[in-house]
Structures are given as structure tokens and as C-alpha cells.
Coordinates of C-alpha atoms and ligand atoms in Angstrom, one line a residue:
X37 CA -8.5 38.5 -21.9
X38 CA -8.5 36.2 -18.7
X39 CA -9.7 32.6 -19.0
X40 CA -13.2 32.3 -18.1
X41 CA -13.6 29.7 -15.3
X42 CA -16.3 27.9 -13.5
X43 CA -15.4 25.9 -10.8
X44 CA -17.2 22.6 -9.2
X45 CA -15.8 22.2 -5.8
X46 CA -16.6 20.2 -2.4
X47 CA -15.0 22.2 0.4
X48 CA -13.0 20.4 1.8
X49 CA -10.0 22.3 2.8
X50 CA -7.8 21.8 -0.3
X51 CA -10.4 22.7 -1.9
X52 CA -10.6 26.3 -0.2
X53 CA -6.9 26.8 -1.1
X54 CA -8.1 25.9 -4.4
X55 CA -10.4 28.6 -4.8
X56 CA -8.6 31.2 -3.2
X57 CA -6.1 30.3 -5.5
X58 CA -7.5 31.1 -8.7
X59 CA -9.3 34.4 -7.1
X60 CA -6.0 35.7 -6.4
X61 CA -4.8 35.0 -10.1
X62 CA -5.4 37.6 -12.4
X63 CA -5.3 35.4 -15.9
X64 CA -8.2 33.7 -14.9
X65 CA -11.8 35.1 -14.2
X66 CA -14.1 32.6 -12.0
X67 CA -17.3 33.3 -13.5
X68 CA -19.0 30.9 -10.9
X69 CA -18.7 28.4 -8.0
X70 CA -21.1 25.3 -8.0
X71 CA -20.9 22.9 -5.5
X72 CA -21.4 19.2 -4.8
X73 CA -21.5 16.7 -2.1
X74 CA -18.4 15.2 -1.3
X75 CA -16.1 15.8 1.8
X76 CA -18.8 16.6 3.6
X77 CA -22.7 16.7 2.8
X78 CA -23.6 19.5 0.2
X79 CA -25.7 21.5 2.3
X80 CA -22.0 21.7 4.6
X81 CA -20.3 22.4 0.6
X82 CA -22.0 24.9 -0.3
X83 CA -22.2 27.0 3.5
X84 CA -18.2 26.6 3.3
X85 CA -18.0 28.2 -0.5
X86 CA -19.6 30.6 0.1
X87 CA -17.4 31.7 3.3
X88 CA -14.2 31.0 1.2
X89 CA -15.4 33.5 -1.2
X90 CA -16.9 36.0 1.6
X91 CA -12.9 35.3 3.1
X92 CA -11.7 36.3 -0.7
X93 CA -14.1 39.9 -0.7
X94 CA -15.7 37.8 -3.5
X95 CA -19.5 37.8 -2.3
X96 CA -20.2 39.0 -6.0
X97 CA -19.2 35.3 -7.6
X98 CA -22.2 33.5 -8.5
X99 CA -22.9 30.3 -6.3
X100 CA -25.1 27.8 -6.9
X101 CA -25.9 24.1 -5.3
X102 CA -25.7 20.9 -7.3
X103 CA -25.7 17.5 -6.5
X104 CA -26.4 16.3 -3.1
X105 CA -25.4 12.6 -3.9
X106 CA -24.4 10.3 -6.5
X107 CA -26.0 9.6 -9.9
X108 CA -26.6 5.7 -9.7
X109 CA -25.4 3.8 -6.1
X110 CA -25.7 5.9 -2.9
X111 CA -21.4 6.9 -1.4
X112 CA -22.2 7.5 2.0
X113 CA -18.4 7.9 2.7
X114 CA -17.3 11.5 3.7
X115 CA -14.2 12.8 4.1
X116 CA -14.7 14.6 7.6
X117 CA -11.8 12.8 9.2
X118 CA -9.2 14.8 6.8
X119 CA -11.3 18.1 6.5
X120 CA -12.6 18.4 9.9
X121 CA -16.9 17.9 10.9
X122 CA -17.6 21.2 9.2
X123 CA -15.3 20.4 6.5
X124 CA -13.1 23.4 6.7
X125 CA -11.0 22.2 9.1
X126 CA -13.0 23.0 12.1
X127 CA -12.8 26.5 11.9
X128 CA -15.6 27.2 9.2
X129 CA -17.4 29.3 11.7
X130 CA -14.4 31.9 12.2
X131 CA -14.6 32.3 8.6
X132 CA -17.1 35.6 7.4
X133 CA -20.2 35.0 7.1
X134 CA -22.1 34.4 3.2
X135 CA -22.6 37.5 1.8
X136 CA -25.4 36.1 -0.6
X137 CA -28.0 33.1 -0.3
X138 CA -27.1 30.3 -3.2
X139 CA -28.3 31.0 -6.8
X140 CA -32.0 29.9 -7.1
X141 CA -30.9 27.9 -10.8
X142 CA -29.0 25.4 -9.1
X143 CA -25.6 24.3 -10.4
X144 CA -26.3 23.0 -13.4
X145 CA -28.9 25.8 -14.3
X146 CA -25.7 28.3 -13.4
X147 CA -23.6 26.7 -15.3
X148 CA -25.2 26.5 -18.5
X149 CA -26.1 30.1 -18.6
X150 CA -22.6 30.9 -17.9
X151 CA -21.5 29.2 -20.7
X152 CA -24.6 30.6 -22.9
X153 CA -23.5 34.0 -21.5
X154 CA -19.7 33.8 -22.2
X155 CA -18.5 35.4 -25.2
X156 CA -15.2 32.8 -25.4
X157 CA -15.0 29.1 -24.2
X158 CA -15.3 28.6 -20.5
X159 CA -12.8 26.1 -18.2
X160 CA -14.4 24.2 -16.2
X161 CA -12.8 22.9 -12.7
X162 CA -14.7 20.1 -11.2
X163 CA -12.3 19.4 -8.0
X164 CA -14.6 17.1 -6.2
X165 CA -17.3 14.1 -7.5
X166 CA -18.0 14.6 -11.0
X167 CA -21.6 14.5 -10.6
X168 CA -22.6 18.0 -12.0
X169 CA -20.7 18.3 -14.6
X170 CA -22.2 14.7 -16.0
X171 CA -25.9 16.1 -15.5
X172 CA -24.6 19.0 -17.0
X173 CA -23.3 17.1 -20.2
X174 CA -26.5 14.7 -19.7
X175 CA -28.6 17.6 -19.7
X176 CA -27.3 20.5 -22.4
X177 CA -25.5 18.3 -24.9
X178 CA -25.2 21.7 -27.0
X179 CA -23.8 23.6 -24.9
X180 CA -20.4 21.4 -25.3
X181 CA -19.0 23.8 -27.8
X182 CA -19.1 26.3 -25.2
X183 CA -16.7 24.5 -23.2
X184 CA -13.2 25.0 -24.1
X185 CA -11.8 22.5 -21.3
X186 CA -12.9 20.4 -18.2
X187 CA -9.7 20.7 -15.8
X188 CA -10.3 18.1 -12.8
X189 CA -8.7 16.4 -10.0
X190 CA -9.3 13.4 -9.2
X191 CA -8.4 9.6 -10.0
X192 CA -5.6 7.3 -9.6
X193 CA -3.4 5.1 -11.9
X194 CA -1.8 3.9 -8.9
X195 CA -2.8 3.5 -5.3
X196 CA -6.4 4.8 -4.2
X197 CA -6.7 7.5 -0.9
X198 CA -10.8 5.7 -0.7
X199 CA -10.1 1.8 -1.4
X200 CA -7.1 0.4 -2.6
X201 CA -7.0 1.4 -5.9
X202 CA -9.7 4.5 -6.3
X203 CA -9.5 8.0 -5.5
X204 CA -12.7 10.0 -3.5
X205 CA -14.0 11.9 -6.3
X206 CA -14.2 9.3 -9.0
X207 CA -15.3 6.6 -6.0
X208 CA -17.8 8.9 -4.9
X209 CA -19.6 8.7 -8.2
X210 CA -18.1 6.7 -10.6
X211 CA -20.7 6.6 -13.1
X212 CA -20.3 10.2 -13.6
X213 CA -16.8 10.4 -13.8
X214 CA -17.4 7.4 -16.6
X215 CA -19.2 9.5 -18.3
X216 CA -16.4 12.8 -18.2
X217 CA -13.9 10.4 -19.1
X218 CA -15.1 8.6 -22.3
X219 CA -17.0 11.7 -23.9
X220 CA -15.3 13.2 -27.1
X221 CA -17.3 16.5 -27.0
X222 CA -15.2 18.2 -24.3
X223 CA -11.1 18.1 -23.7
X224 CA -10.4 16.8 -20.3
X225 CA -7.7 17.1 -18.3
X226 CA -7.1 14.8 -14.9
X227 CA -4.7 15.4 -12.5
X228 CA -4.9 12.6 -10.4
X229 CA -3.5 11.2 -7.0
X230 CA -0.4 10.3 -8.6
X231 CA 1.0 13.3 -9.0
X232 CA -1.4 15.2 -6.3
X233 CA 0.4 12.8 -3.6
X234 CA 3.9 14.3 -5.1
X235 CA 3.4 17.6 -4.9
X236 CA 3.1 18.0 -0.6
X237 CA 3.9 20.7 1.1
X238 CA 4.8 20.9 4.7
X239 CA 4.9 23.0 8.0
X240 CA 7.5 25.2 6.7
X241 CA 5.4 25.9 3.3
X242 CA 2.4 26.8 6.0
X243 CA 4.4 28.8 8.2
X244 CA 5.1 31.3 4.6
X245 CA 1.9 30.8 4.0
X246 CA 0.3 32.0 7.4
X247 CA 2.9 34.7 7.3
X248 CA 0.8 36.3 3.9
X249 CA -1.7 38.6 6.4
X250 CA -4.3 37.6 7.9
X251 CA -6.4 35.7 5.0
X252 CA -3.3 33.7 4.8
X253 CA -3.4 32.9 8.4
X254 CA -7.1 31.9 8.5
X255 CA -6.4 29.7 5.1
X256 CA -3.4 28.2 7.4
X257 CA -5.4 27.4 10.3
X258 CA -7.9 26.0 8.7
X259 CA -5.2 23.6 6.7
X260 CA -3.9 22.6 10.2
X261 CA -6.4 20.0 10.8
X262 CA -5.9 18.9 7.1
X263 CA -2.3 18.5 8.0
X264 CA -2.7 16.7 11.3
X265 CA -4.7 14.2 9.6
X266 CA -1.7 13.4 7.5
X267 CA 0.8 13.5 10.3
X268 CA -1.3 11.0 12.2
X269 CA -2.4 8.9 9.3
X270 CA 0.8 9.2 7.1
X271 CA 3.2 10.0 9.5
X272 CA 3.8 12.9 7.1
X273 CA 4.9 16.5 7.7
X274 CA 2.9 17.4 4.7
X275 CA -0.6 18.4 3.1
X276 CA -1.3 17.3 -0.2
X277 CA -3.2 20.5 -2.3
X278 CA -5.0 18.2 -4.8
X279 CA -7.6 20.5 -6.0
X280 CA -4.8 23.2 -5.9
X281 CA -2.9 21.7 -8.8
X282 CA -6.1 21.3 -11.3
X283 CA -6.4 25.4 -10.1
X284 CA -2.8 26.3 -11.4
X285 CA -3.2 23.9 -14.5
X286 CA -6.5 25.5 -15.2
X287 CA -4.4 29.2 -14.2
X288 CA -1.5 28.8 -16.1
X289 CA -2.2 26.2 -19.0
X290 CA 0.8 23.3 -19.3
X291 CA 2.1 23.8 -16.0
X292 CA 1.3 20.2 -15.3
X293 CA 3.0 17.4 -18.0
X294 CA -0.1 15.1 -19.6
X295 CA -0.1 11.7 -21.5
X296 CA -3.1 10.9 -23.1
X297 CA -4.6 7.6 -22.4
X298 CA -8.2 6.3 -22.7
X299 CA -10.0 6.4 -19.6
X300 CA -12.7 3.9 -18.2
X301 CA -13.9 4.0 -14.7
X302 CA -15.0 0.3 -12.7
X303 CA -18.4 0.8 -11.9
X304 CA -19.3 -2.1 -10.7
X305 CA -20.1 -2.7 -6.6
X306 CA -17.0 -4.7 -6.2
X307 CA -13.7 -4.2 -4.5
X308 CA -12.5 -2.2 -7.5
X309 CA -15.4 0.0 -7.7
X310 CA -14.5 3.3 -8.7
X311 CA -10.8 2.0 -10.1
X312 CA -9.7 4.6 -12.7
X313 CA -8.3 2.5 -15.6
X314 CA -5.9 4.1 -17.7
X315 CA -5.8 2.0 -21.8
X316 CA -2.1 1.8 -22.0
X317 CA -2.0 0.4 -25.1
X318 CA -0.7 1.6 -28.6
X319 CA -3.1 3.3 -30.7
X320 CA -6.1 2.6 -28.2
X321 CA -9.6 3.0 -29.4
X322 CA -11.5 6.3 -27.7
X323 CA -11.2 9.3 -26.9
X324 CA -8.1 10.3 -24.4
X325 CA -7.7 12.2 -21.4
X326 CA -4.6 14.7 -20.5
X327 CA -3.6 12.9 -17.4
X328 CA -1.5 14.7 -15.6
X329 CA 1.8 12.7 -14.4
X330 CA 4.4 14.8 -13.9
X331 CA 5.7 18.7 -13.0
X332 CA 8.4 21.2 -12.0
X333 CA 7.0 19.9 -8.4
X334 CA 8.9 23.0 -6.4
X335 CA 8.0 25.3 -8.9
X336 CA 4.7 24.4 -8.6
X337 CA 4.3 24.2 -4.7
X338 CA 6.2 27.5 -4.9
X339 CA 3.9 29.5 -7.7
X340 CA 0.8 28.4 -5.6
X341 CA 2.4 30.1 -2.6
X342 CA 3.4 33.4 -4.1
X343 CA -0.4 33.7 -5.5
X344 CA -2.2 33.2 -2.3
X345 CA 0.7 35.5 -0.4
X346 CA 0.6 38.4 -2.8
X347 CA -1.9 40.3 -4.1
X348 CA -3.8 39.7 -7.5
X349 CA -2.2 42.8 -8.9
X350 CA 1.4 41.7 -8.2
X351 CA 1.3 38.4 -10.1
X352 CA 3.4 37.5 -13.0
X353 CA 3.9 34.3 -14.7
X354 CA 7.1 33.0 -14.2
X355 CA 6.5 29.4 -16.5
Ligands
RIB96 O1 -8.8 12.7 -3.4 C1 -8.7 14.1 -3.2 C2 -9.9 14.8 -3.6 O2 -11.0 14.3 -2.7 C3 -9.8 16.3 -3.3 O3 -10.6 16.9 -4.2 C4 -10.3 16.5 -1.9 O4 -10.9 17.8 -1.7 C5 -11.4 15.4 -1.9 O5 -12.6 16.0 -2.5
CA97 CA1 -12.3 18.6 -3.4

């Protein structure tokens, strides 16, 4: 029986690999795609799921809008200088077209009769602000037993990609991801920056990819402004596949090595504002969240890149 999953997403080109990655993985079954503000605005999000999944054959997937911006403090920060203005790189209009207008219940509405629906637990992948799944949690506390796991990337126990020390999803709503975190309803797992910002692949890992037919191409292209950015920025030949990660944890459950720490998030409006503190001491009080530290990092850059290359039929789990 494939693993039901629901995924939250803010395309965003990781986020597109992401998604393509778990349609092309047969243990899993993505039973919807909500999506959220976040790289760019959400009316941008959603337009660019929906052509990832039209670029899939997967107009059928239910897709729904969420949240268009935080829960407490307005984030006007985007992320269009990595993703490109249209979020995708640039090339979101060479993508096909929607196949289907959004789903009239709105994300939250989706996702709660998903999970009503579902005859076994449902993952869920948040892989951009965590704002949906906290109104979601906020909004049908009884549906929690419905969830079997929340999978998400974002967070840092080091250095930040946003500020110094916090990552863009949890800085661009930390009160929601406050609220993930420290909840004992729901198992969470994190995969955050610190091992995202291990895990790069690089021109040659693009040049397979592109050489996967012609989705693969258009996934490469559209990765090529993504990749840019980090030459220029980073001075890098690599792309980081955050949201990528959470998709293969979610796909193929203890790919990723977790310790379990306590989680609080800084919510304040300081410089540390959307910090993701990790209680490292022994026997700390509250509930803990899988963090995701460490992996068999070629393996892993590898087993994404057979998925998206070969077809869903063809794949075998090799963990
Ligand atoms: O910090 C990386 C995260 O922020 C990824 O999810 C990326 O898509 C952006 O949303
Ligand atoms: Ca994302």
C-alpha cells in the first residue's frame, strides 16, 4: 500500500524537483498539493504547481491555495533572486499550461478532507512556510490522529540562508513553525539547512539529469537559474535540493539520520527572529523533533536522480 502524502510546497524551483520527485516514486501516493506563499507570492505558488504537475501528466492531483502571508508579522522577503521573478526559474511559462483551476476548499479545507478521506495515516510535506499546516492544526485539532507524520524542510541549527542564523521557511512565519515544532499530537520530522547545504549537487548531476528526456530537460533548465544564483552568490558549482530531501525521507522512511531535540523557534522582531533553537540538553522537557543531521549524502543525491530519470515503474529501493 503506498504512503499516502499531501504535500505543502512554495515553488520555488527545489521545490518543483521536489514534487516531481515523489510523483515519479511509486511507494508513495500524493493525494494532494496545497500551496503557500513563500519564494514568490502565492498567487505565483500556486500558477507554478499546478504547471509542475501538468509537466508530471498529473492534472488529476488535487490543488488547493493556502496561505498568502504569515500568521502574526507581515515577511515581505521573497526568494525571487534564487528561483527567478516567476519563481521557476524564469521559464514557468514554457512549462504546460494548468490543466485544472485550484480546488474551491482552499488548502486547509483540502487537507482535512484528505485526511477524513484516507483509510491509513497521511504524510504530510510542508517544504516551504509552515503557515498551513499551523491553521490546519489550529483549525481541526481532531483530525491529528489522522496524520501519521509531518516531514518538513526547513530550519537551521547552524548558519541561516535569510539572516544570520534562520532559515526562509521558519523566518517567513515563525510563529507557525513554533507552533509545528512544540506540538505533541503529530511526529515531525525537520530536515534543515544543515544537512540541506550538504547534500549539493552540481553541473555534472544536471547534465544526467537533463539527459532523462525531455521532462528532465525542462526540470534542468528551469534549475539553471537556481544554479546560477549559487555560482554567483556562493561561488559554488552546485544547487542545493532542500525540499528534495524531506521528498525522499517522506519516500523512503530513514533515509535521512534524526536526533531528537526539543524545538523552539525566536519569534520575537529582533535580529534572531525566526532562529530555530534546538534544547540540547539531557532529558529536556517537551516534545522532540526528528532533526535530520546526517545521510549516505551520494546515495542520496544519486537515488533522487535515478527517480526523476527513470520512470515510476522502473523504481526499486535500493536503502
Ligand atoms: O531555505 C530553503 C527553503 O526555502 C526551500 O524550501 C526553498 O524552496 C525555500 O522555500
Ligand atoms: Ca520550498
Amino acid at each position: 500500500m503506498p504512503i499516502p502524502l499531501i504535500i505543502d510546497t512554495d515553488p520555488g524551483v527545489d521545490d518543483a524537483v521536489a514534487l516531481l520527485l515523489a510523483l515519479a516514486s511509486p511507494e508513495v501516493e500524493v493525494r494532494a498539493v496545497t500551496t503557500v506563499f513563500g519564494n514568490v507570492p502565492l498567487p505565483m505558488t500556486t500558477a507554478n504547481a499546478a504547471r509542475v504537475l501538468a509537466l508530471a501528466g498529473r492534472g488529476d492531483v488535487p490543488l488547493a491555495a493556502g496561505a498568502d502571508r504569515p500568521l502574526v508579522h507581515p515577511q515581505p522577503e521573497r526568494a525571487e533572486g534564487w528561483h527567478g521573478a516567476d519563481g521557476l526559474g524564469g521559464l514557468a511559462a514554457g512549462l504546460p499550461e494548468p490543466t485544472a483551476d485550484p480546488d474551491p476548499r482552499g488548502a486547509v479545507g483540502l487537507m482535512a478532507d484528505v485526511l477524513r478521506a484516507a483509510p491509513e495515516p497521511v504524510t504530510i510535506v510542508p517544504i516551504g512556510p509552515l503557515t498551513n499546516i499551523a491553521l490546519l492544526l489550529a483549525l481541526h485539532p481532531g483530525l491529528t490522529g489522522r496524520i501519521d507524520r509531518i516531514v518538513a524542510m526547513g530550519g537551521s541549527l547552524g548558519a541561516g540562508n535569510t539572516t544570520g542564523a534562520a532559515e526562509f521557511n521558519v523566518f517567513s512565519d515563525p510563529e507557525a513553525a513554533h507552533r509545528v515544532f512544540t506540538q505533541a499530537e503529530v511526529p515531525v520530522t525537520l530536515v534543515p539547512l544543515d544537512l540541506t547545504m550538504r547534500c549539493l549537487t552540481d553541473s555534472r548531476w544536471l547534465a544526467e539529469l537533463a539527459a532523462g528526456g525531455p521532462r528532465c530537460a525542462q526540470l534542468a533548465a528551469v534549475i539553471g537559474h537556481y544554479h546560477n544564483a549559487f555560482r554567483t552568490r556562493y561561488g559554488l558549482d552546485a544547487v542545493a535540493l532542500h525540499d528534495a530531501l524531506a521528498v525522499l525521507e517522506a519516500v523512503v522512511p530513514g533515509t535521512l539520520r534524526t536526533t531528537g531535540f526539543p524545538l523552539r523557534v525566536a519569534c520575537d522582531l529582533g535580529p534572531a527572529r525566526g532562529v530555530t533553537v534546538a534544547d540540547r540538553r539531557r532529558a529536556a522537557p517537551g516534545p522532540q523533533v526528528n532533526v535530520a543531521l546526517d545521510a549516505d549524502i551520494p546515495a542520496v543525491l544519486g537515488e533522487v536522480l535515478k527517480r526523476l530519470v527513470t520512470p515510476p515503474c522502473e523504481c526499486v529501493t535500493v536503502f
